[in-house]
CSV table of N, CA and C in Angstrom, one decimal:
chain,number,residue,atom,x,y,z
Z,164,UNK,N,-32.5,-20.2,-19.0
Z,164,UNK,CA,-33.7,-20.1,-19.7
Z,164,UNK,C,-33.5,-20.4,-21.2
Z,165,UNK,N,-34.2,-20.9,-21.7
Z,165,UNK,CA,-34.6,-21.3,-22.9
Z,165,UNK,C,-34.7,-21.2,-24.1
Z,166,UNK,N,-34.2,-20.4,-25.3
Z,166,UNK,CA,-35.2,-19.6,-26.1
Z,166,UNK,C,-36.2,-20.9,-26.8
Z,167,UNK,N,-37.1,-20.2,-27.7
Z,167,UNK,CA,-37.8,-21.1,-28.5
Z,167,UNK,C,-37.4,-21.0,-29.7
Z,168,UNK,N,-37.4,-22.4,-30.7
Z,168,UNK,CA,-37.1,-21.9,-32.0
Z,168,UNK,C,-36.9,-21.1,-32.6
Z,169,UNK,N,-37.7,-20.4,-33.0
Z,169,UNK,CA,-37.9,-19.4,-33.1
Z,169,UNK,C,-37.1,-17.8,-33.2
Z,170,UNK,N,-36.8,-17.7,-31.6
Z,170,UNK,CA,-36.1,-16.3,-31.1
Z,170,UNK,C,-34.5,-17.0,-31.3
Z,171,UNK,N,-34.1,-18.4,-31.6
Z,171,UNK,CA,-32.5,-18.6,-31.8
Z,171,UNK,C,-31.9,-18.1,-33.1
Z,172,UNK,N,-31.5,-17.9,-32.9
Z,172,UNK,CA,-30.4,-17.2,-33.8
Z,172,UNK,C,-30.0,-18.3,-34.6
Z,173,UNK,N,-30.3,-18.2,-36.8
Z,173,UNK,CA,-30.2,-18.6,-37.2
Z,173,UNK,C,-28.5,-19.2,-37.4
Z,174,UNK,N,-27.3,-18.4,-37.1
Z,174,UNK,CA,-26.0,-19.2,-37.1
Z,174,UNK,C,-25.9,-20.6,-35.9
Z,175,UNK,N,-27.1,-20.3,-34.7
Z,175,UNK,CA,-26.8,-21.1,-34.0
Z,175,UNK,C,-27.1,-22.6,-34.7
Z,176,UNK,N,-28.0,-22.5,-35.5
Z,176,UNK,CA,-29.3,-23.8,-35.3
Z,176,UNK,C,-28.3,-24.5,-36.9
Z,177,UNK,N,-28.1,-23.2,-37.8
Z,177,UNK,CA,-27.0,-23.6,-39.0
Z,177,UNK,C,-26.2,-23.2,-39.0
Z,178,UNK,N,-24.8,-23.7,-39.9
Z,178,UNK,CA,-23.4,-23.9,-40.0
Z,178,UNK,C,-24.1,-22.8,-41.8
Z,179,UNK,N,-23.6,-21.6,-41.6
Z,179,UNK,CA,-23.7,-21.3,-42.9
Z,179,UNK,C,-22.6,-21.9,-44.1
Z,180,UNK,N,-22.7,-22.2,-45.7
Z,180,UNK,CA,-22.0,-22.8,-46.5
Z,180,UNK,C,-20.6,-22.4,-46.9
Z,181,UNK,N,-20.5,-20.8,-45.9
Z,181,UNK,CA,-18.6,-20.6,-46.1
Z,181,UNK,C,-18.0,-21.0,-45.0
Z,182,UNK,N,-18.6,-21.4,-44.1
Z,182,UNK,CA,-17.8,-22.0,-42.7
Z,182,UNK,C,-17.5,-24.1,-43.2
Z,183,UNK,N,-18.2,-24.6,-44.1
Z,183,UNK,CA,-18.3,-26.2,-44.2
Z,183,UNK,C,-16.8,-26.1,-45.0
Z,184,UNK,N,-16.1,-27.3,-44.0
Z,184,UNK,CA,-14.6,-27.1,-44.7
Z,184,UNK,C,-14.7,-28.3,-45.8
Z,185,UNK,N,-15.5,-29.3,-46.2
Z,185,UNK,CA,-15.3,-30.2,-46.9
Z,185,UNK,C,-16.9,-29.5,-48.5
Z,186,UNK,N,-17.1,-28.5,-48.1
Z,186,UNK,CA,-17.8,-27.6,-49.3
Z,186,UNK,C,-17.1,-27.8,-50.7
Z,187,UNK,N,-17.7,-28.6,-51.9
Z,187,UNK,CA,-16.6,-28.7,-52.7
Z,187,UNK,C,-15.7,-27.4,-53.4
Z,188,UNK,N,-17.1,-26.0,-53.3
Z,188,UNK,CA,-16.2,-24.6,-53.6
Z,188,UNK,C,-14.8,-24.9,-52.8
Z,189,UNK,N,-15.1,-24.7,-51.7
Z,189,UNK,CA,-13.7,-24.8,-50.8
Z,189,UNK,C,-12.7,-25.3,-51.6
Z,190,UNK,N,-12.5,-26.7,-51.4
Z,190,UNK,CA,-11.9,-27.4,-51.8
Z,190,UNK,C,-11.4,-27.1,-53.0
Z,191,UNK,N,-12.1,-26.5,-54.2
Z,191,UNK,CA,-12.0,-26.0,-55.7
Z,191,UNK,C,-11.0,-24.8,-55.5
Z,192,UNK,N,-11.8,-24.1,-54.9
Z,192,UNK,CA,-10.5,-22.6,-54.4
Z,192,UNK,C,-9.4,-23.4,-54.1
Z,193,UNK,N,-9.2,-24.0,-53.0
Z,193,UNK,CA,-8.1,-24.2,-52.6
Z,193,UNK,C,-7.0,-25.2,-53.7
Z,194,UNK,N,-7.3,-25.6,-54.3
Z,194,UNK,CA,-6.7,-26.5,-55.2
Z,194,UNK,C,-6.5,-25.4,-56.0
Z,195,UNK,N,-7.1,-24.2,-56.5
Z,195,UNK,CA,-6.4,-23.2,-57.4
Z,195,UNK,C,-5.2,-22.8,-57.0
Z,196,UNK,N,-6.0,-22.3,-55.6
Z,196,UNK,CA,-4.4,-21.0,-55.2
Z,196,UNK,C,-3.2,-22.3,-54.7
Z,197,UNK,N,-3.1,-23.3,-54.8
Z,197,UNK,CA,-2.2,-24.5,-54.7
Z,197,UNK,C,-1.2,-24.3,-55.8
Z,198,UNK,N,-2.5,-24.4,-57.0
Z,198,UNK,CA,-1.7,-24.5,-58.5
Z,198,UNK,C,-1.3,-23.7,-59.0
Z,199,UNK,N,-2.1,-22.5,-58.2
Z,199,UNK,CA,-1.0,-20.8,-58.8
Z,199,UNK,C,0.0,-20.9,-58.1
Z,200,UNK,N,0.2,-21.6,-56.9
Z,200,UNK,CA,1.1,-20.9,-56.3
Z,200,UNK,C,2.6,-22.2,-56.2
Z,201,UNK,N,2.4,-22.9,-56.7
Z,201,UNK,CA,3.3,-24.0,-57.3
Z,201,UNK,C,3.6,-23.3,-58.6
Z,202,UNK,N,2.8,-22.7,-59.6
Z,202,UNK,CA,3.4,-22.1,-61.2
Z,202,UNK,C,4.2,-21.0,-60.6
Z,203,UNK,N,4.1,-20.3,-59.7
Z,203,UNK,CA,4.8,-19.3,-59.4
Z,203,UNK,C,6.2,-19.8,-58.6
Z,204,UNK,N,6.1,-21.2,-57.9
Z,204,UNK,CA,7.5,-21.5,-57.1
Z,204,UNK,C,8.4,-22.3,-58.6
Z,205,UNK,N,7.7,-22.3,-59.7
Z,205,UNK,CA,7.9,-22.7,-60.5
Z,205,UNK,C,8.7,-21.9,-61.7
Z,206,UNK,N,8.1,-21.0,-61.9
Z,206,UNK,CA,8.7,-19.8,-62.7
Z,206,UNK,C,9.8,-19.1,-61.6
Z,207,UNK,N,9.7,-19.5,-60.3
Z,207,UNK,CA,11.2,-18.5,-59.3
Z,207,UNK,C,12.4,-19.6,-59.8
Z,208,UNK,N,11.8,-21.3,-60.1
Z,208,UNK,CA,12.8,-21.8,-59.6
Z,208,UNK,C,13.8,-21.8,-61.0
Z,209,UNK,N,12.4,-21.4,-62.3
Z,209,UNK,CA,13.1,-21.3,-63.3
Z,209,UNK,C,14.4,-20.5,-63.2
Z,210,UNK,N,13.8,-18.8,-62.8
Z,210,UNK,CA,14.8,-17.9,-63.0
Z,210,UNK,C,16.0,-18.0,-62.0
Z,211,UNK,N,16.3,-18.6,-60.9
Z,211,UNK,CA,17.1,-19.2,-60.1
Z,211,UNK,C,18.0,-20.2,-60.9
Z,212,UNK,N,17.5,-21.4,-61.9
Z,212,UNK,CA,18.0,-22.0,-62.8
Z,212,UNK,C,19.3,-21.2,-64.2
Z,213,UNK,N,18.5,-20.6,-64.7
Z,213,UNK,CA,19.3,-19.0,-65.8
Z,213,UNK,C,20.3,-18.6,-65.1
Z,214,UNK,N,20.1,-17.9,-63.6
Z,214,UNK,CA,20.9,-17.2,-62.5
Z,214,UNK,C,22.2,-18.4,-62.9
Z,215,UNK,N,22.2,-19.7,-62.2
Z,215,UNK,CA,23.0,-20.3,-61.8
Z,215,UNK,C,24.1,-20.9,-63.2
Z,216,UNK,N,23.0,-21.1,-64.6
Z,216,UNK,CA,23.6,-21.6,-65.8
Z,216,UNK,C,24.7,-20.1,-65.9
Z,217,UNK,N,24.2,-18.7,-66.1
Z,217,UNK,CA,25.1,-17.6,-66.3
Z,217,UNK,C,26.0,-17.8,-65.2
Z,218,UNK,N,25.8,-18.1,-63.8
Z,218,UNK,CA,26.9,-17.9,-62.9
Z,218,UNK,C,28.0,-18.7,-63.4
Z,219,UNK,N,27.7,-20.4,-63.6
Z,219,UNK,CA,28.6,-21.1,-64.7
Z,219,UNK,C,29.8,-20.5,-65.5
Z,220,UNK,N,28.8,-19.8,-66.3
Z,220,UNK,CA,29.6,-19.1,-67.6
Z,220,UNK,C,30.7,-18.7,-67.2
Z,221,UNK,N,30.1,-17.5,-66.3
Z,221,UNK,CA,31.2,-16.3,-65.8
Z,221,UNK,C,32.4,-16.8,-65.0
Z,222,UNK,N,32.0,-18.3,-64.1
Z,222,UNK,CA,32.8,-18.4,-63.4
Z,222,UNK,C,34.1,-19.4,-64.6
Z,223,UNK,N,34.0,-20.2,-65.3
Z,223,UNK,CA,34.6,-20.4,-66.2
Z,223,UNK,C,35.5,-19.5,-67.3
Z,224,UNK,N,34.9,-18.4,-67.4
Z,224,UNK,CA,35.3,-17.2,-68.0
Z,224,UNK,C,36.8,-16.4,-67.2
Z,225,UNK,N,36.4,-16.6,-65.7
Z,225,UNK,CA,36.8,-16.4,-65.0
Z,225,UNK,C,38.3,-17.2,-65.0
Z,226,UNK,N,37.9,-18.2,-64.7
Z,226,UNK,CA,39.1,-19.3,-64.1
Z,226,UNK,C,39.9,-18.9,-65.7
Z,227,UNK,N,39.1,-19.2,-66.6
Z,227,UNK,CA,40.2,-19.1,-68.5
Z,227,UNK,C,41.0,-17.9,-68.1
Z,228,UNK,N,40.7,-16.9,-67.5
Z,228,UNK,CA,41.5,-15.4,-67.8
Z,228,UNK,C,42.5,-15.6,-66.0
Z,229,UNK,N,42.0,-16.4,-65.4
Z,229,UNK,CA,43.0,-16.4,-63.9
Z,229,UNK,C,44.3,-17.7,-64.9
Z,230,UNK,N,44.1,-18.6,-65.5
Z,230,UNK,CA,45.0,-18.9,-66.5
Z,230,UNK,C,46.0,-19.0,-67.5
Z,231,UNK,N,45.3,-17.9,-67.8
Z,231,UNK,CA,46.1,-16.7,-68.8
Z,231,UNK,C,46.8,-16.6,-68.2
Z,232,UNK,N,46.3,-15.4,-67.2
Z,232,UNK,CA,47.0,-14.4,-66.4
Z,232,UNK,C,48.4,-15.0,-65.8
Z,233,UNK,N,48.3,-16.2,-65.3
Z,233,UNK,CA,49.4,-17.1,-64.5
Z,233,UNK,C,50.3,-18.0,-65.4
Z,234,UNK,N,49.6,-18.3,-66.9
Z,234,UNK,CA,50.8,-19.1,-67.9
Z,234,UNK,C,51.6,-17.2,-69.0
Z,235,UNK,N,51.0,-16.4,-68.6
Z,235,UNK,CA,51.6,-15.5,-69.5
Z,235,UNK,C,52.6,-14.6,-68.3
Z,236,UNK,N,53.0,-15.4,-66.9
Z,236,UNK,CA,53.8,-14.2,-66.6
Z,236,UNK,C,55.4,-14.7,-66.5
């Protein structure tokens, strides 16, 4: 059976405008949380960068005093 116009249910007959994937809001959101979320893999990869320059340090600090240690015995 049939309905008429009418009695259908307005999701059927339309696509309401948060379901349209090419909606340019969509699209606008989505290119934000992109860009946050790139500044954020951006600021990890900084502090991963710092990490590794100190690891450097120490490890050279390191080897000077295993040096020492083996020309002074």
């Amino acid at each position: 059976m049939c309905l008429p116009p009418s009695d259908v249910p307005c999701f059927v007959t339309k696509v309401p405008p948060r379901i349209l994937e090419d909606d340019p809001r969509n699209i606008r959101n989505l290119y934000e949380q992109l860009r946050d979320e790139l500044e954020n893999i951006e600021e990890i990869l900084e502090g991963l960068r710092r990490d590794v320059r100190r690891l450097k340090v120490l490890l050279l600090i390191l080897c000077v005093l295993l040096v020492i240690l083996l020309v002074t015995r």
